[in-house]
Short mmCIF file of C-alpha atoms in Angstrom, two decimals:
data_model
loop_
_atom_site.label_atom_id
_atom_site.label_comp_id
_atom_site.label_asym_id
_atom_site.label_seq_id
_atom_site.Cartn_x
_atom_site.Cartn_y
_atom_site.Cartn_z
CA MET A 724 54.43 47.05 -4.71
CA SER A 725 54.06 50.85 -4.75
CA LEU A 726 55.20 53.11 -7.54
CA PRO A 727 58.53 54.88 -7.03
CA SER A 728 58.20 58.13 -5.12
CA SER A 729 60.02 60.01 -7.86
CA GLU A 730 57.37 59.03 -10.43
CA PRO A 731 54.34 61.33 -10.19
CA LEU A 732 50.89 59.76 -9.95
CA PRO A 733 47.97 60.95 -12.08
CA ASN A 734 45.09 62.79 -10.45
CA ASP A 735 42.59 60.18 -11.62
CA ILE A 736 42.96 56.53 -10.68
CA ASN A 737 41.44 55.53 -14.01
CA GLU A 738 44.60 56.84 -15.74
CA LEU A 739 46.68 54.12 -14.06
CA PRO A 740 47.21 50.75 -15.75
CA PRO A 741 44.26 48.35 -15.19
CA ALA A 742 46.36 45.90 -13.18
CA ARG A 743 47.57 48.66 -10.88
CA GLN A 744 44.03 49.95 -10.43
CA ARG A 745 42.83 46.50 -9.35
CA HIS A 746 45.70 46.17 -6.89
CA ILE A 747 44.98 49.53 -5.24
CA ARG A 748 41.22 48.90 -5.06
CA ARG A 749 41.50 45.37 -3.67
CA GLN A 750 44.41 45.97 -1.29
CA PRO A 751 44.25 49.64 -0.24
CA ARG A 752 46.12 48.88 3.01
CA SER A 753 49.24 47.88 1.09
CA ALA A 754 49.08 50.93 -1.22
CA SER A 755 51.12 54.05 -0.65
CA PHE A 756 49.69 57.21 0.87
CA ALA A 757 49.49 58.88 -2.57
CA GLU A 758 47.75 55.87 -4.08
CA ARG A 759 45.24 55.74 -1.26
CA GLN A 760 44.59 59.46 -1.71
CA ILE A 761 43.74 59.20 -5.40
CA LEU A 762 41.50 56.23 -4.57
CA LEU A 763 39.69 58.33 -1.97
CA ASP A 764 39.30 61.12 -4.52
CA SER A 765 37.87 58.62 -6.98
CA LEU A 766 35.37 57.32 -4.40
CA ALA A 767 34.32 60.86 -3.51
CA LYS A 768 33.75 61.63 -7.18
CA THR A 769 31.72 58.44 -7.65
CA THR A 770 29.45 59.26 -4.71
CA SER A 771 28.97 62.95 -5.57
CA PRO A 772 25.37 63.76 -6.66
CA THR A 773 24.90 64.96 -10.22
CA LEU A 774 22.05 66.59 -12.12
CA ASN A 775 20.84 63.14 -13.16
CA PHE A 776 20.63 62.21 -9.46
CA PHE A 777 18.23 65.06 -8.70
CA MET A 778 16.13 64.43 -11.82
CA LEU A 779 15.63 60.79 -10.87
CA ALA A 780 14.89 61.83 -7.28
CA ILE A 781 12.05 64.08 -8.46
CA LEU A 782 10.58 61.47 -10.81
CA GLY A 783 10.86 58.68 -8.26
CA SER A 784 9.26 60.76 -5.50
CA LEU A 785 6.34 61.69 -7.76
CA ALA A 786 5.86 58.01 -8.57
CA ILE A 787 5.81 57.17 -4.84
CA GLY A 788 3.11 59.79 -4.28
CA VAL A 789 1.01 58.35 -7.09
CA ALA A 790 1.45 54.82 -5.69
CA LEU A 791 0.27 55.92 -2.24
CA TYR A 792 -2.67 57.86 -3.66
CA PHE A 793 -3.98 54.95 -5.76
CA ASN A 794 -2.86 52.28 -3.26
CA GLU A 795 -1.17 50.47 -6.15
CA PRO A 796 1.82 48.11 -5.57
CA ALA A 797 2.86 48.05 -9.25
CA ILE A 798 3.41 51.83 -9.28
CA LEU A 799 5.37 51.59 -6.03
CA ILE A 800 7.72 49.02 -7.54
CA GLY A 801 8.28 51.30 -10.52
CA ALA A 802 9.01 54.21 -8.20
CA ILE A 803 11.65 52.24 -6.31
CA VAL A 804 13.36 51.33 -9.59
CA ILE A 805 13.31 54.95 -10.80
CA LEU A 806 14.81 56.39 -7.60
CA PRO A 807 18.55 57.15 -7.81
CA PHE A 808 21.23 55.30 -5.90
CA HIS A 809 21.74 56.84 -2.46
CA LYS A 810 25.08 58.46 -3.18
CA PRO A 811 24.92 60.92 -0.25
CA VAL A 812 24.89 58.06 2.28
CA PHE A 813 28.22 56.73 1.02
CA GLY A 814 29.64 60.20 0.53
CA LEU A 815 29.03 60.82 4.25
CA SER A 816 30.44 57.38 5.09
CA LEU A 817 33.76 58.42 3.50
CA LEU A 818 33.91 61.68 5.46
CA PRO A 819 35.75 60.27 8.56
CA ALA A 820 38.55 59.02 6.30
CA SER A 821 38.69 61.85 3.74
CA HIS A 822 38.07 64.89 6.01
CA LYS A 823 36.75 66.77 2.99
CA LEU A 824 34.18 68.95 4.69
CA GLY A 825 33.05 70.57 1.44
CA GLN A 826 32.08 67.23 -0.07
CA GLY A 827 30.50 66.21 3.25
CA LEU A 828 28.33 69.34 3.26
CA GLN A 829 27.32 68.64 -0.33
CA ALA A 830 26.32 65.10 0.66
CA VAL A 831 24.27 66.36 3.62
CA ILE A 832 22.37 68.86 1.45
CA SER A 833 21.73 66.22 -1.21
CA LEU A 834 20.45 63.78 1.39
CA LEU A 835 18.13 66.42 2.86
CA ILE A 836 16.74 67.27 -0.59
CA LEU A 837 16.14 63.60 -1.40
CA SER A 838 14.45 63.03 1.98
CA ALA A 839 12.30 66.16 1.62
CA LEU A 840 11.11 65.03 -1.82
CA GLY A 841 10.06 61.63 -0.48
CA PHE A 842 8.36 63.05 2.61
CA GLY A 843 6.66 65.77 0.57
CA ALA A 844 5.34 63.28 -1.97
CA GLY A 845 3.80 61.16 0.79
CA SER A 846 2.33 64.23 2.53
CA LEU A 847 0.76 65.54 -0.68
CA SER A 848 -0.69 62.14 -1.50
CA GLY A 849 -2.26 61.84 1.94
CA TRP A 850 -3.64 65.37 1.79
CA LEU A 851 -5.33 64.70 -1.57
CA GLN A 852 -6.54 61.21 -0.65
CA PRO A 853 -10.28 61.27 0.19
CA ASN A 854 -10.23 57.80 1.76
CA PRO A 855 -6.71 57.13 3.07
CA THR A 856 -5.78 53.46 2.98
CA LEU A 857 -2.65 51.39 2.37
CA TYR A 858 -4.02 47.89 2.76
CA ARG A 859 -2.63 46.70 -0.60
CA LEU A 860 0.86 48.08 -0.03
CA ASP A 861 1.50 46.61 3.44
CA LEU A 862 3.50 49.69 4.48
CA PHE A 863 2.33 49.67 8.10
CA ARG A 864 5.45 47.61 8.78
CA PHE A 865 7.47 50.86 8.69
CA SER A 866 5.65 52.21 11.76
CA THR A 867 8.13 50.24 13.84
CA PHE A 868 11.35 48.29 13.39
CA TYR A 869 11.14 45.01 11.51
CA TRP A 870 14.08 42.62 11.56
CA VAL A 871 13.75 41.69 7.86
CA ASP A 872 14.07 45.33 6.80
CA LEU A 873 17.08 45.80 9.08
CA VAL A 874 18.83 42.75 7.64
CA ILE A 875 18.14 43.93 4.07
CA LEU A 876 19.48 47.38 4.94
CA VAL A 877 22.70 46.11 6.54
CA ILE A 878 23.51 43.59 3.81
CA SER A 879 22.74 45.95 0.92
CA THR A 880 24.84 48.74 2.47
CA LEU A 881 27.83 46.42 3.00
CA LEU A 882 27.65 45.06 -0.54
CA SER A 883 27.30 48.55 -1.98
CA ALA A 884 30.42 49.77 -0.15
CA VAL A 885 32.42 46.78 -1.38
CA ILE A 886 31.30 47.20 -5.00
CA ILE A 887 31.95 50.97 -4.99
CA LEU A 888 35.47 50.42 -3.66
CA ARG A 889 36.45 47.35 -5.70
CA GLU A 890 34.71 48.15 -8.99
CA GLY A 891 34.36 51.92 -8.90
CA VAL A 892 30.71 51.75 -10.04
CA LEU A 893 27.30 52.17 -8.38
CA PRO A 894 25.34 48.92 -7.85
CA ARG A 895 21.93 49.83 -9.27
CA VAL A 896 20.28 46.50 -8.34
CA ILE A 897 21.30 46.80 -4.70
CA GLY A 898 20.29 50.45 -4.83
CA VAL A 899 16.67 49.33 -5.31
CA LEU A 900 16.78 47.64 -1.89
CA LEU A 901 18.30 50.75 -0.34
CA SER A 902 15.59 52.95 -1.84
CA TYR A 903 12.92 50.70 -0.35
CA THR A 904 14.39 50.76 3.17
CA LEU A 905 15.55 54.40 3.22
CA LEU A 906 13.05 56.51 1.26
CA ILE A 907 9.74 54.63 1.42
CA PRO A 908 9.45 55.06 5.23
CA LEU A 909 9.80 58.83 4.79
CA ALA A 910 6.94 58.88 2.28
CA VAL A 911 4.83 56.71 4.58
CA ALA A 912 5.51 59.12 7.47
CA GLY A 913 4.33 62.06 5.36
CA PHE A 914 1.22 60.12 4.35
CA GLY A 915 0.45 59.38 7.99
CA LEU A 916 0.97 62.99 9.04
CA THR A 917 -1.55 64.50 6.61
CA THR A 918 -4.12 61.69 6.92
CA GLY A 919 -4.02 61.55 10.72
CA LEU A 920 -3.25 57.82 10.84
CA ALA A 921 -1.81 57.48 14.33
CA GLN A 922 -0.14 54.15 13.54
CA LEU A 923 2.02 55.78 10.83
CA TRP A 924 3.04 59.06 12.44
CA PRO A 925 5.46 59.54 14.09
CA GLY A 926 6.47 55.86 14.10
CA ALA A 927 7.36 55.75 10.40
CA MET A 928 9.42 58.95 10.74
CA LEU A 929 11.50 57.47 13.56
CA THR A 930 11.96 54.30 11.52
CA ALA A 931 13.10 56.30 8.47
CA LEU A 932 15.61 58.37 10.43
CA ALA A 933 16.94 55.27 12.19
CA HIS A 934 17.34 53.46 8.84
CA ILE A 935 19.33 56.37 7.38
CA SER A 936 21.51 56.62 10.48
CA LEU A 937 22.08 52.86 10.52
CA ALA A 938 23.09 52.94 6.84
CA LEU A 939 25.69 55.60 7.69
CA VAL A 940 27.04 53.48 10.55
CA VAL A 941 27.29 50.36 8.38
CA GLY A 942 28.88 52.33 5.52
CA ILE A 943 31.52 53.87 7.82
CA LEU A 944 32.26 50.45 9.34
CA ALA A 945 32.55 48.88 5.88
CA PHE A 946 35.10 51.45 4.68
CA ILE A 947 37.07 51.06 7.92
CA LEU A 948 37.26 47.30 7.43
CA LEU A 949 38.20 47.78 3.77
CA GLY A 950 41.24 49.90 4.69
CA PHE A 951 40.05 53.49 5.25
CA PRO A 952 39.99 54.17 9.00
CA PRO A 953 39.50 57.71 10.34
CA LYS A 954 42.68 59.80 10.23
CA SER A 955 42.22 61.71 13.49
CA THR A 956 40.14 62.11 16.62
CA LEU A 957 37.70 64.26 14.67
CA GLY A 958 37.29 61.44 12.16
CA TRP A 959 36.52 58.93 14.90
CA LEU A 960 34.03 61.39 16.38
CA MET A 961 32.31 61.60 12.98
CA ALA A 962 32.05 57.81 13.04
CA ILE A 963 30.66 57.60 16.59
CA VAL A 964 27.98 60.29 16.25
CA PRO A 965 25.80 58.32 13.75
CA LEU A 966 26.04 55.27 16.00
CA ALA A 967 24.81 57.26 19.01
CA ILE A 968 21.97 58.75 16.95
CA THR A 969 20.93 55.28 15.75
CA LEU A 970 20.80 53.88 19.29
CA ALA A 971 18.78 56.90 20.47
CA LEU A 972 16.24 56.52 17.64
CA ILE A 973 15.87 52.78 18.24
CA SER A 974 15.25 53.32 21.95
CA GLY A 975 12.73 56.07 21.17
CA SER A 976 10.77 53.82 18.83
CA PHE A 977 9.69 51.56 21.70
CA HIS A 978 7.32 54.30 22.89
CA ILE A 979 5.45 54.35 19.58
CA ALA A 980 2.32 52.28 19.00
CA PRO A 981 2.92 49.00 17.14
CA PRO A 982 1.73 48.54 13.55
CA PRO A 983 -1.85 47.42 13.08
CA THR A 984 -2.53 43.75 12.74
CA GLN A 985 -4.90 42.25 10.28
CA ILE A 986 -7.64 39.76 10.97
CA ALA A 987 -9.35 37.63 8.39
CA ILE A 988 -13.09 37.60 8.98
CA GLN A 989 -14.82 34.34 8.28
CA PRO A 990 -18.56 34.24 7.64
CA SER A 991 -20.85 32.12 9.78
CA PRO A 992 -20.71 28.43 8.82
CA SER A 993 -24.45 28.35 8.14
CA PRO A 994 -26.95 30.99 7.04
CA THR A 995 -28.81 32.82 9.77
CA GLN A 996 -32.53 32.10 9.82
CA LEU A 997 -35.23 34.60 10.68
CA ALA A 998 -38.49 32.89 11.66
CA ILE A 999 -41.66 34.63 12.88
CA ALA A 1000 -44.68 32.54 13.92
CA SER A 1001 -48.13 33.66 12.88
CA PRO A 1002 -51.36 33.04 14.80
CA SER A 1003 -53.14 32.15 11.56
CA ALA A 1004 -53.48 28.63 10.32
CA THR A 1005 -51.28 29.30 7.30
CA PRO A 1006 -47.60 29.47 8.32
CA GLU A 1007 -45.49 32.30 7.01
CA PRO A 1008 -42.49 31.37 4.83
CA VAL A 1009 -39.07 31.26 6.38
CA VAL A 1010 -36.70 33.94 5.09
CA GLU A 1011 -33.03 32.99 4.90
CA HIS A 1012 -30.42 35.69 5.09
CA SER A 1013 -26.67 35.28 4.63
CA PRO A 1014 -24.39 37.94 6.13
CA THR A 1015 -22.37 39.99 3.68
CA ALA A 1016 -18.97 41.69 4.03
CA THR A 1017 -20.59 45.10 4.55
CA GLU A 1018 -22.70 43.99 7.51
CA THR A 1019 -21.48 44.80 10.99
CA ALA A 1020 -20.30 42.31 13.56
CA ARG A 1021 -23.72 42.10 15.17
CA ILE A 1022 -26.21 39.86 13.42
CA VAL A 1023 -29.44 39.52 15.27
CA GLU A 1024 -31.38 36.32 15.29
CA LEU A 1025 -34.98 36.16 16.26
CA THR A 1026 -35.93 32.83 17.81
CA GLU A 1027 -39.43 31.56 18.15
CA THR A 1028 -40.76 31.31 21.67
CA GLN A 1029 -44.02 29.43 22.20
CA THR A 1030 -46.29 30.74 24.96
CA PRO A 1031 -48.84 28.21 26.17
CA MET A 1032 -52.39 29.53 26.49
CA SER A 1033 -55.72 28.14 27.51
CA THR A 1034 -56.89 28.10 23.89
CA ASN A 1035 -55.51 26.17 20.95
CA THR A 1036 -53.90 29.24 19.33
CA SER A 1037 -50.25 30.28 19.93
CA THR A 1038 -48.40 33.60 19.83
CA ALA A 1039 -44.70 34.21 19.14
CA THR A 1040 -42.54 36.53 21.19
CA PRO A 1041 -39.33 37.45 19.30
CA THR A 1042 -36.16 37.44 21.38
CA ILE A 1043 -33.15 39.44 20.11
CA GLU A 1044 -29.80 37.74 20.66
CA PRO A 1045 -26.47 38.85 19.19
CA THR A 1046 -24.77 36.31 16.94
CA THR A 1047 -20.97 36.17 17.09
CA TYR A 1048 -18.58 34.74 14.52
CA TRP A 1049 -15.02 33.50 14.40
CA ALA A 1050 -11.94 35.05 12.76
CA ASP A 1051 -8.30 34.10 12.24
CA VAL A 1052 -5.40 36.38 13.14
CA ASP A 1053 -3.51 37.15 9.92
CA SER A 1054 -0.23 38.80 10.97
CA ALA A 1055 3.29 37.38 10.92
CA MET A 1056 4.11 39.40 14.05
CA GLY A 1057 0.99 38.33 15.92
CA ALA A 1058 -1.63 40.59 17.45
CA ILE A 1059 -2.13 42.58 20.65
CA VAL A 1060 -5.37 42.43 22.65
CA ARG A 1061 -6.01 45.58 24.71
CA GLN A 1062 -8.53 46.47 27.41
CA GLU A 1063 -9.96 49.40 25.42
CA PRO A 1064 -10.06 50.29 21.67
CA ALA A 1065 -7.06 52.62 21.91
CA PHE A 1066 -3.34 52.35 21.14
CA ASP A 1067 -2.33 53.38 24.67
CA ALA A 1068 -4.71 51.00 26.46
CA LEU A 1069 -3.35 48.28 28.73
CA VAL A 1070 -2.40 44.99 27.11
CA VAL A 1071 -4.60 42.00 28.00
CA THR A 1072 -2.77 39.30 26.07
CA TYR A 1073 -0.97 38.51 22.84
CA LEU A 1074 -2.15 36.34 19.94
CA ASN A 1075 -0.13 34.32 17.47
CA ASN A 1076 -0.58 34.16 13.71
CA ALA A 1077 -3.49 31.93 12.57
CA GLU A 1078 -4.96 31.84 16.10
CA GLN A 1079 -8.76 31.93 16.19
CA VAL A 1080 -10.80 34.47 18.15
CA GLU A 1081 -14.52 35.04 18.54
CA ILE A 1082 -15.73 38.46 17.35
CA LEU A 1083 -18.13 39.96 19.88
CA ASP A 1084 -18.43 43.60 18.86
CA GLU A 1085 -17.02 46.29 16.59
CA TYR A 1086 -16.03 49.92 17.10
CA VAL A 1087 -14.94 52.54 14.53
CA PRO A 1088 -13.69 55.82 16.10
CA GLN A 1089 -13.42 59.14 14.28
CA ALA A 1090 -9.78 58.48 13.37
CA GLY A 1091 -10.96 55.84 10.91
CA THR A 1092 -9.32 52.82 12.55
CA ARG A 1093 -11.41 49.73 13.14
CA TRP A 1094 -11.43 47.78 16.40
CA PHE A 1095 -12.98 44.41 17.20
CA ARG A 1096 -13.95 43.16 20.64
CA VAL A 1097 -12.82 39.54 20.77
CA LEU A 1098 -12.92 36.52 23.02
CA THR A 1099 -9.77 34.41 22.91
CA GLN A 1100 -9.68 30.63 23.14
CA THR A 1101 -8.27 30.98 26.66
CA GLY A 1102 -11.31 32.98 27.79
CA GLU A 1103 -9.82 36.49 27.79
CA THR A 1104 -11.80 39.43 26.39
CA GLY A 1105 -10.38 42.60 24.86
CA TRP A 1106 -10.03 44.78 21.75
CA ILE A 1107 -7.89 44.03 18.69
CA LEU A 1108 -7.05 46.42 15.88
CA GLY A 1109 -8.24 45.39 12.42
CA SER A 1110 -7.02 46.76 9.08
#
């Protein structure tokens, strides 16, 4: 039931009786035009960035940069918690229904500032990092689309839109998930740009832009389903443009190199022996040597070769033979075997997680990536990227 038209409504929905507020928020389709308008004004006010938003954005971005520099997961978790809720995303999601271009422009500027802070923090961290690495943070996943991150993004955006509309508050817990999927890829892209890691730039940048665009699409769709459809053709156009941008970014990501896979190197099952025969009567002791983690893939083994002679003495001719070892593929998405140690080389075959390969050789180019020449169990030879 709507209030009588002769009775004026307050400018703030919070000035209405609590029961009436709940009715308007939970059933906006059955509310009057005036009631829907004050609800829209309330949502716009809730999603408008404040000074506290920008302060948290600066602190959170600095924490992200520190986490990338020290390769420390605990600092990264703290940074995600510090980051503010992504108000600009939901402010832009309301634009097709509200048509308030001033508030939309404010949301765009706020989103650009927040994105620039995250990207700048990652770029500065990579520029200062003497030995760029992210092996403890597992952020190479953002160099391409990952279905788990997309599911988290869609669900958290839908729940956030529902809570903002029904409760009139910002869901801080869900905002942590949004910060992880929206801002961390931007910082990773900046880190990859300044460090020259080809597997992070520009793949992580495309992923970040696609995540932001997808969040806008899901937010607009959520508000439409909750009772706030676009008011005009211009409003529908505002809703379609983010969808087109998202599809374009997703299609463009297929031309970017996939994230690096990881392989777990296993040492040889038995120590390598180095034996040299001596022509003297007293045999030389046998020296045992176990390979360490810092040794390269090639371990030479000298084998004793007896050469018969007319006399009773014998001489040893050492023969150098490369010793290979086995490794397990450690990647949930599997691994790609290529003809050459390069991201654009032709694909030989694909490997599954926990599949064993024989390490034949190793190559470390100037870019700092590490490649292993492997022999698969099906007899195919190629190069696999190791992290």
